[in-house]
Amino acid sequence: MDAPSAVIFSLESDVLPYSIRVLLEAAVRNCDGFLMKKEDVMNILDWKTKQSNVEVPFFPARVLLQDFTGIPAMVDFAAMREAVKILGGDPKKVHPACPTDLTVDHSLQIDFNKCAIQNAPNPGGGDLQKAGKLSPLRVQPKKLPCRGQATCRGSCDSGELGRNSGKFSSQIENTPILCPFHLQPVPEPETVLKNQEVEFGRNRERLQFFKWSSRVFKNVAVIPPGTGMAHQVNLEYLSRVVFEEKDLLFPDSVVGTDSHITMVNGLGILGWGVGGIETEAVMLGLPVSLTLPEVVGCELTGSSNPFVTSIDVVLGITKHLRQVGVAGKFVEFFGSGVSQLSIVDRTTIANMCPEYGAILSFFPVDNVTLKHLEHTGFDKAKLESMEAYLKAVKLFRNEQDNSGEPEYSQVIQINLNSIVPSVSGPKRPQDRVALTDMKSDFQACLNEKVGFKGFQIAAEKQNDIVSIHYEGSEYKLSHGSVVIAAVISCTNNCNPSVMLAAGLLAKKAVEAGLQVKPYIRTSLSPGSGMVTHYLSSSGVLPYLSKLGFEIIGYGCSTCVGNTAPLSEAVLNAVKQGDLVTCGVLSGNKNFEGRLCDCVRANYLASPPLVVAYAIAGTVNIDFQTEPLGTDPTGKNIYLHDIWPSREEVHQIEEEHVVLSMFKALKEKIEMGNKRWNSLEAPDSVLFPWDLKSTYIRCPSFFDKLTKEPVALQPIENAHVLLYLGDSVTTDHISPAGSIARSSAAAKYLTNRGLTPREFNSYGARRGNDAVMTRGTFANIKLFNKFIGKPAPKTIHFPSGQTLDVFEAAELYQKEGIPLIILAGKKYGSGNSRDWAAKGPYLLGVKAVLAESYEKIHKDHLIGIGIAPLQFLPGESADSLGLSGRETFSLTFPEELSPGVVLNIKTSTGKVFSVIASFENDVEITLYKHGGLLNFVARKFS
């Protein structure tokens, strides 16, 4: 840029929101006149007048993938090499242009929990004998003698807690466990060993593919299983805050295939989740294109009640921001309340931003950030350099200087004093319920009609009780009974205070003689070994184990539907009494049917409340007036009797969440683990596809690729594949969880010689487009208006047959009939976004016609080559009198432009107008190429 422009930059950037300043810095640094033009830089600088009106490119510093969505991205990369070679290009040129980290963190399933010996593997799991020879790790309980410490009560397997906290076995990398009595290393719980053993056997093909990818693609680093979650490893290990590259300093920023990427915004790192296709474009050196966003300034004032946890603050802010309406906007926090929030509090808040619709929620770097980085192992010289740089480029927030606050599109205020303890549910994360209102709210849900909250249980059946016999004892189940209680790796485990609060509550509960009923499926899945470390060193882990919350492994499990099946006794009781049983988890997703088909009510809660509800055994309880249980003397024990004070939690946090833990985690990540290090993988330029593989398959996206794009083709006489209503999430669309035995995907796998025990999950098979296409729209909660009830079915109109969605789409494709989808408002909300577009594309869907879209999903539809059409404001399928049984035809103009209005003609003679929901010329270019993959591949040919 010339000197006058630089002066303007210096003067006008002072009033820009900090998040916009990061975009501006990247624009200036990458301004090449082609991908990033001077006009783009000036548009960002003029953000106040250009917000929401112009598209700008953004070059993130790095990319983060997790294996569920990362595997199709890497498979597409491998397939792109094949396509480039066929078109005459050099496949060796196809590799990521920016640092790309891939964490294998979504393949864990809970095959074993509580006591590994008593549990059979998950029926959804693979046949280990066919998966290949497993490592010769053996479970050998080992007795550690007392080493003479004054506080030691004996050997590590003696004593009341030692005998009841589960057997121990040989040590696994990345999961340091300390004896709670004398803080000496002890072996890993048997549960972790067995789950990791099964995980490596079940997913061997995928792991070999990942290792091949790390060898042949430059800038790709794979973090192996058993290490931790993508978003948490990103926070603890991968984040730089400031990049240093060839004597050049610039702000850290990241995009990736996980909605929880936003967590790093709490550390002052700009980042958000995008689809796999857009991520691949960034990996190939192209920028992310985004509409210059509005930035909502969220001023935090006051301080929270001592009994309010971070998750309460998160849910309170989530509800407030959702009510205000921040969809598609940046949120930036400021005010006196910000400095009272620790980094772990900030990252938890930032992690929830997808739930209130914001692109990201940004906390600028301040003194609290620097202090946190110092505690986590950043050396003093780097911190000094970082501070000086951030202050020089005006990216450092001085909380003492309120006179220099940026100008925002809108300012809202939230008083932390107004936030009360709460949970969220029973079907959606935005439906927040004050803890004091929980009992009355659940009873109201039983009465309400079936919908976002209601279950419509007849009044005379609401007090029904079903007795079950389990492990020699009789128990009673009723509406509200808790059958799943999971402290899981999503959202909360990055916050030591809430995890330690759960442990301290468990300790006090055990000491008071309280127990958890054995039929409740309890589990503890930490985000990384660091969490295990501080739970162990603080002495609370054995108490969690005593209540059934034993560590089951390190990865997404309950959150993504990978929980082990409930006992037959519980399942039969639920069916017999038509009971609304409950799951309680410390995550951020609770859509109906997500945890388990038979669990209809799911509540999000802080980790200590998950433990509390597990002890109570029901959500139909008023904690203020009703006891959790009784002690051995018959005295009632209430929640307030065992709830840890904030002072207790902070004391434990200061003593045990220390530099050594972060340092140890970093060292163990860099070392890898024995199974991963010994895993064999090819190193050829092109991946040697195994035609018999049911895990990794060369996808068909490039089958008809030509060197030049063809003209846009009209959509003629298209049938409606599905007629959907409002709030259809990507969970309804995209394959996730276990593969049902009656599904189209199961039939495909069975025809290839697999048994149900070998099906594994959709997430594990995302590298096979044939499985994923068959799993698209296979969610049992999908409500298709053609069918009239929740079921993954539709009507094939030429024959009149009611079929699985895939089977109907397959018939339509054989007949050469194009397809569209009719939908209502907020089509495509939620995550699991990649195959929510790829799947419909491979089913033959040419367009989606909806009242409104989730922006990222709409972008993904364009990125795969599906036209996003939108009804005119105030119109819908119902208002236009559409039945969905008509056929639809439309033609695209030669000069397609953003927001152009098109005319659709139906077979009944009706003609109506719709908006082609393209926002800019880049999206139109991608659509003309048949999607982003084809566009990028042509650049290499």
XYZ file of C-alpha atoms in Angstrom, residues 602-884:
283
model
C -31.864 -34.810 26.960
C -30.570 -31.998 29.127
C -27.342 -30.055 28.934
C -25.892 -29.272 32.341
C -22.632 -28.368 34.004
C -20.465 -31.354 35.050
C -21.349 -31.067 38.761
C -25.059 -31.033 37.900
C -24.594 -34.109 35.687
C -23.213 -35.900 38.736
C -26.016 -34.510 40.931
C -28.771 -35.703 38.594
C -27.099 -39.108 38.307
C -27.203 -39.414 42.110
C -30.831 -38.249 42.213
C -31.709 -40.693 39.421
C -34.316 -38.336 37.994
C -34.726 -34.837 36.581
C -38.182 -34.675 38.147
C -36.790 -33.236 41.375
C -36.676 -29.859 43.114
C -33.159 -29.601 44.518
C -34.213 -26.833 46.890
C -36.818 -28.881 48.752
C -36.116 -32.531 47.904
C -33.065 -34.535 49.014
C -30.663 -36.336 46.691
C -30.761 -39.280 49.066
C -29.967 -40.252 52.622
C -26.758 -41.000 54.492
C -26.219 -44.300 56.348
C -28.009 -42.872 59.417
C -31.108 -41.988 57.382
C -30.433 -38.250 57.361
C -31.569 -36.427 54.210
C -28.727 -35.083 52.050
C -29.557 -32.071 49.888
C -27.636 -30.635 46.960
C -26.516 -27.604 48.983
C -24.941 -30.005 51.511
C -22.435 -31.323 48.975
C -22.107 -28.413 46.516
C -18.481 -27.154 46.596
C -17.883 -23.472 47.228
C -16.139 -21.298 44.653
C -13.244 -20.869 47.098
C -12.766 -24.643 47.340
C -12.761 -25.020 43.578
C -10.353 -22.142 42.995
C -7.956 -23.454 45.621
C -7.808 -26.884 43.988
C -7.516 -25.270 40.559
C -4.518 -23.180 41.619
C -2.804 -26.151 43.229
C -3.258 -28.666 40.424
C -3.806 -26.902 37.079
C -0.182 -25.917 36.666
C 2.543 -25.433 34.110
C 3.782 -29.024 34.390
C 0.484 -30.400 33.130
C 0.486 -28.359 29.923
C 4.155 -29.099 29.393
C 3.647 -32.838 29.878
C 0.741 -32.865 27.444
C 2.795 -31.086 24.768
C 5.667 -33.529 25.174
C 3.393 -36.544 24.899
C 1.617 -35.196 21.817
C 4.965 -34.728 20.102
C 6.069 -38.248 21.087
C 2.922 -39.893 19.736
C 2.070 -43.353 21.054
C 3.385 -46.842 20.428
C 0.436 -48.088 18.404
C 0.486 -45.079 16.095
C 4.278 -45.039 15.750
C 4.355 -48.726 14.754
C 1.407 -48.499 12.330
C 2.430 -49.315 8.740
C 1.196 -47.115 5.892
C 2.029 -46.597 2.168
C 4.043 -43.607 0.944
C 3.133 -43.558 -2.792
C 2.217 -40.316 -4.601
C -1.284 -41.666 -5.321
C -3.170 -43.550 -2.672
C -3.471 -47.285 -3.491
C -7.269 -47.613 -3.227
C -8.465 -51.021 -2.072
C -11.584 -51.834 -4.093
C -12.752 -54.207 -1.362
C -12.494 -51.589 1.375
C -15.681 -50.429 3.037
C -13.890 -47.578 4.850
C -11.866 -45.732 2.213
C -13.205 -45.325 -1.323
C -12.339 -42.952 -4.158
C -15.411 -40.683 -4.311
C -17.338 -39.980 -7.493
C -17.238 -36.160 -7.340
C -14.696 -35.970 -10.191
C -16.159 -38.707 -12.437
C -17.473 -36.273 -15.079
C -14.846 -33.579 -14.644
C -13.824 -31.745 -17.810
C -11.052 -29.216 -18.273
C -13.578 -26.432 -18.842
C -16.968 -26.003 -17.130
C -20.100 -26.604 -19.191
C -22.953 -24.098 -19.452
C -25.546 -24.132 -16.651
C -28.237 -26.681 -17.387
C -31.946 -26.111 -16.663
C -33.701 -28.214 -14.028
C -36.605 -29.832 -15.838
C -39.502 -31.840 -14.418
C -37.816 -32.393 -11.069
C -39.608 -34.432 -8.429
C -39.557 -33.523 -4.743
C -37.474 -36.050 -2.814
C -38.486 -34.683 0.604
C -41.033 -32.155 1.832
C -39.650 -30.858 5.152
C -40.729 -28.315 7.750
C -38.890 -25.748 9.887
C -35.614 -26.171 11.789
C -34.346 -29.173 9.872
C -30.843 -29.591 11.283
C -27.802 -31.099 9.662
C -28.216 -33.899 12.203
C -31.410 -34.786 10.325
C -29.575 -34.659 6.995
C -26.035 -35.856 7.568
C -25.189 -39.442 8.561
C -24.114 -39.688 12.217
C -24.030 -42.230 15.028
C -24.515 -45.968 14.710
C -25.602 -47.645 11.476
C -29.078 -49.082 12.030
C -29.425 -52.727 11.006
C -32.447 -52.022 8.787
C -30.887 -49.038 6.988
C -29.764 -48.784 3.374
C -26.158 -48.447 4.580
C -26.513 -51.684 6.549
C -27.800 -53.496 3.439
C -24.779 -52.208 1.484
C -22.342 -53.425 4.146
C -24.154 -56.754 4.548
C -23.926 -57.352 0.793
C -20.166 -56.960 1.164
C -19.947 -59.675 3.762
C -19.983 -57.622 6.968
C -21.942 -58.550 10.055
C -23.778 -55.975 12.197
C -20.937 -56.112 14.730
C -18.617 -54.844 11.986
C -20.764 -51.916 10.813
C -19.025 -49.359 13.074
C -20.440 -45.811 12.884
C -21.152 -43.399 10.037
C -18.426 -41.140 11.368
C -15.861 -43.895 11.009
C -16.992 -44.556 7.420
C -17.018 -40.968 6.168
C -14.256 -41.950 3.779
C -16.712 -44.168 1.869
C -19.169 -42.145 -0.199
C -21.358 -45.197 -0.864
C -22.045 -45.651 2.860
C -22.485 -41.946 3.505
C -24.884 -41.435 0.607
C -27.044 -44.262 1.936
C -26.947 -42.692 5.392
C -28.121 -39.282 4.178
C -31.598 -38.442 5.521
C -31.518 -41.733 7.485
C -32.232 -40.059 10.847
C -35.205 -41.700 12.567
C -36.459 -38.266 13.674
C -36.700 -36.934 10.113
C -40.253 -35.661 9.580
C -41.184 -35.843 5.905
C -44.633 -34.367 5.253
C -45.198 -37.017 2.587
C -45.065 -39.697 5.311
C -46.762 -37.811 8.147
C -44.620 -39.194 10.961
C -40.910 -39.276 11.901
C -39.166 -41.850 9.715
C -36.317 -41.902 7.168
C -38.784 -42.637 4.371
C -40.239 -40.927 1.315
C -42.516 -41.641 -1.643
C -41.254 -42.519 -5.103
C -44.080 -40.829 -7.021
C -43.746 -42.527 -10.421
C -44.417 -45.904 -8.749
C -46.243 -44.755 -5.609
C -43.924 -46.837 -3.387
C -42.896 -45.754 0.111
C -39.158 -46.406 0.330
C -36.017 -45.504 2.240
C -34.815 -42.113 1.038
C -31.762 -43.621 -0.674
C -33.774 -46.322 -2.435
C -36.202 -43.735 -3.804
C -33.362 -41.461 -4.932
C -31.646 -44.402 -6.595
C -34.797 -45.163 -8.597
C -35.137 -41.512 -9.617
C -31.522 -41.465 -10.829
C -32.014 -44.649 -12.856
C -35.021 -42.948 -14.473
C -33.006 -39.796 -15.179
C -35.293 -37.631 -13.030
C -33.705 -34.667 -11.205
C -34.662 -33.981 -7.597
C -35.303 -31.007 -5.342
C -36.059 -30.615 -1.633
C -38.821 -28.423 -0.219
C -38.171 -26.996 3.269
C -39.281 -24.323 5.716
C -37.298 -21.905 7.863
C -33.727 -22.390 9.153
C -32.902 -25.282 6.864
C -29.504 -26.790 7.703
C -28.942 -25.474 11.249
C -26.507 -27.313 13.538
C -23.184 -28.928 12.609
C -22.043 -32.168 10.867
C -22.130 -29.967 7.788
C -19.929 -31.582 5.157
C -22.014 -34.619 4.229
C -25.210 -32.640 4.774
C -24.396 -31.206 1.331
C -22.365 -34.006 -0.234
C -25.012 -36.613 0.567
C -27.934 -34.830 -1.122
C -25.695 -34.068 -4.119
C -24.893 -37.756 -4.594
C -28.590 -38.589 -4.148
C -29.267 -36.493 -7.242
C -30.592 -33.329 -5.578
C -30.143 -30.345 -7.912
C -31.693 -27.631 -5.735
C -33.147 -26.941 -2.305
C -36.126 -24.574 -2.044
C -36.494 -23.245 1.516
C -37.884 -20.243 3.364
C -34.479 -19.543 4.978
C -31.102 -21.203 5.526
C -28.302 -21.613 8.022
C -25.646 -19.568 6.209
C -22.797 -22.064 6.468
C -24.953 -24.903 5.206
C -26.178 -22.753 2.319
C -22.566 -21.971 1.422
C -21.831 -25.671 1.543
C -24.686 -26.457 -0.838
C -23.183 -24.005 -3.312
C -19.737 -25.474 -2.705
C -20.912 -28.918 -3.778
C -23.003 -27.712 -6.736
C -26.579 -27.586 -5.361
C -28.593 -24.434 -6.056
C -29.981 -22.802 -2.873
C -33.350 -21.325 -3.822
C -35.417 -19.244 -1.427
C -39.103 -18.387 -1.382
C -39.901 -14.698 -1.654
C -40.417 -12.976 1.727
C -43.749 -13.994 3.236
C -44.192 -16.932 0.881
C -43.842 -20.653 1.534
C -44.867 -23.957 0.031
C -48.087 -23.804 2.042
C -48.975 -20.230 1.054
C -48.402 -21.081 -2.607
C -50.582 -24.170 -2.360
C -47.780 -26.588 -3.226
C -48.329 -30.239 -2.329
C -44.841 -31.441 -3.242
